[in-house]
C-alpha positions as a Python dict, from the first residue, in 0.01 Angstrom:
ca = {
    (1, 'X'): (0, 0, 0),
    (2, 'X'): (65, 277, 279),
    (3, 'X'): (303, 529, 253),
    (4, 'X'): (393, 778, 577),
    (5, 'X'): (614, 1017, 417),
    (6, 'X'): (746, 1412, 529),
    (7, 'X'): (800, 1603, 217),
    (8, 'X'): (1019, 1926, 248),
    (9, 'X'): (1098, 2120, -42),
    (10, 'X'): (1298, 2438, -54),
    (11, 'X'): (1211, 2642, -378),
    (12, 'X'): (1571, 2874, -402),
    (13, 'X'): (1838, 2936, -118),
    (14, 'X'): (1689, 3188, 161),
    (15, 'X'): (1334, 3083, 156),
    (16, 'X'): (1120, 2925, 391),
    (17, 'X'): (1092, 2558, 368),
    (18, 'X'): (765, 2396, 302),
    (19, 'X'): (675, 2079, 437),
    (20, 'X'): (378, 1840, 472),
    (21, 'X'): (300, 1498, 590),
    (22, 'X'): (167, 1293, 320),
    (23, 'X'): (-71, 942, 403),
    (24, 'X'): (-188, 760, 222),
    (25, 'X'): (-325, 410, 162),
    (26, 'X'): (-262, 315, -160),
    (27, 'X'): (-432, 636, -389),
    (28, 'X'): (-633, 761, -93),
    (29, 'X'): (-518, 1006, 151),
    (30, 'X'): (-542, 910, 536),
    (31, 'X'): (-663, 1171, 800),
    (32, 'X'): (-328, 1316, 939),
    (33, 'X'): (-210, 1443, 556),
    (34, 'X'): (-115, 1808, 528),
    (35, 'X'): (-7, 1791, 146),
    (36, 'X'): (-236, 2054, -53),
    (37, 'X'): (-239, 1817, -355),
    (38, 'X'): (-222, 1448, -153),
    (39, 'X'): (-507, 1296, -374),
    (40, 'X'): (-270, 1343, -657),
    (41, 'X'): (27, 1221, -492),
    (42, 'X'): (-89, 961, -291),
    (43, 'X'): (-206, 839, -672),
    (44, 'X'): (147, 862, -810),
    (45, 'X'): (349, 679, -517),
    (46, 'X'): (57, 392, -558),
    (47, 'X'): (145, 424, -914),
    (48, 'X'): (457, 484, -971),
    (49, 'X'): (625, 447, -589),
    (50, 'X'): (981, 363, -810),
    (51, 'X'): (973, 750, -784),
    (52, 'X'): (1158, 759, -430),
    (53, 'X'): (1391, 507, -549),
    (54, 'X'): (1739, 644, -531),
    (55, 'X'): (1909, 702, -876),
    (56, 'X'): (2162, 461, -998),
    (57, 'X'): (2495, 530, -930),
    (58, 'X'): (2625, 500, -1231),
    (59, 'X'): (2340, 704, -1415),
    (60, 'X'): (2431, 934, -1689),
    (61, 'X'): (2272, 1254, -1715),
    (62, 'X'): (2298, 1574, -1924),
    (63, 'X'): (2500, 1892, -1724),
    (64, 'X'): (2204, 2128, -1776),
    (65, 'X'): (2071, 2358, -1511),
    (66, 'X'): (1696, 2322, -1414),
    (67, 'X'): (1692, 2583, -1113),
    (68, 'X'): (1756, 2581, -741),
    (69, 'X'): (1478, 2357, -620),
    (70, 'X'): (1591, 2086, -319),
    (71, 'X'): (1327, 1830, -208),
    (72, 'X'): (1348, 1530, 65),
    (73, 'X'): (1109, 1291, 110),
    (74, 'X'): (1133, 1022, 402),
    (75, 'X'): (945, 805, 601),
    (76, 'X'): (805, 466, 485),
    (77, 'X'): (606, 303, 202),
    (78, 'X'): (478, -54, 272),
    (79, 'X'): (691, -42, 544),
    (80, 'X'): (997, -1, 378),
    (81, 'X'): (1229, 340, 468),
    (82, 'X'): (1237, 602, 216),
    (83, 'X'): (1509, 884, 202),
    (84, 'X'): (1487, 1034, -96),
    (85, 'X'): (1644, 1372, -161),
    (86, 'X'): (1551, 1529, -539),
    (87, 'X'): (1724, 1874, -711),
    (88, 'X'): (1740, 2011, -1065),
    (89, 'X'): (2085, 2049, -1142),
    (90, 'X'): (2112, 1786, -1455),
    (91, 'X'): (1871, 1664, -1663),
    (92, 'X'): (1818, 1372, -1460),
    (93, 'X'): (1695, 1557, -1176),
    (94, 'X'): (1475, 1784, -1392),
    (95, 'X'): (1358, 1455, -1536),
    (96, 'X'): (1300, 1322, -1172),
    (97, 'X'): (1134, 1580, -1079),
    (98, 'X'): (870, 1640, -1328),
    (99, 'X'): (815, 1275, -1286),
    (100, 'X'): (732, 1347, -913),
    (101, 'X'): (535, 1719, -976),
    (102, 'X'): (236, 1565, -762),
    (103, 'X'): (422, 1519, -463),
    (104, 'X'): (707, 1838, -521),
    (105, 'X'): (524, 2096, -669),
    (106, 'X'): (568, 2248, -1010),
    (107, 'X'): (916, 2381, -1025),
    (108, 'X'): (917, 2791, -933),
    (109, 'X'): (605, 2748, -787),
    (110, 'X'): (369, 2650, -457),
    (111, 'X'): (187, 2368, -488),
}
């Protein structure tokens, strides 16, 4: 499986952006990645690439505030576009999230 992906994440309103290039081929990281933890999330897309599936729809989640982190991730993964934005305001995007710490970052926090 290879994955081309950007990854931008904005950690609360007014600060820089960070953003990397993550590739990989399935768990290993191709030359061209700038993600500071890619081992670890080249090994969760090959895992788990559901991850940058969108959410359903019609998905229920709890009205709980996790914080002001914003993260997109786009590209490809075996070829097939990705556009996947992620944020922590209900407790499905806190869930989300922590699912997807390898490639995010811990919430509050670089990676």
């Amino acid at each position: 499986m290879t994955a081309e992906l950007q990854v931008v994440v904005v950690r609360s309103p007014g600060e820089p952006e960070q953003r990397w290039t993550l590739r990989c081929s399935g768990a290993e990281v191709l030359p061209g990645s700038t993600h500071p933890t890619g081992a670890a999330a080249c090994a969760l897309i090959a895992a788990r690439p559901e991850v940058l599936s969108p959410p359903p729809k019609d998905q229920l989640c709890t009205q709980q505030y996790g914080g002001p982190e914003v993260a997109t991730v786009t590209g490809t993964v075996k070829g097939t576009p990705v556009d996947r934005r992620f944020s922590r305001t209900d407790g499905c995007g806190i869930s989300a999230w922590r699912i997807a710490t390898p490639l995010l970052g811990a919430p509050g926090g670089a990676v």
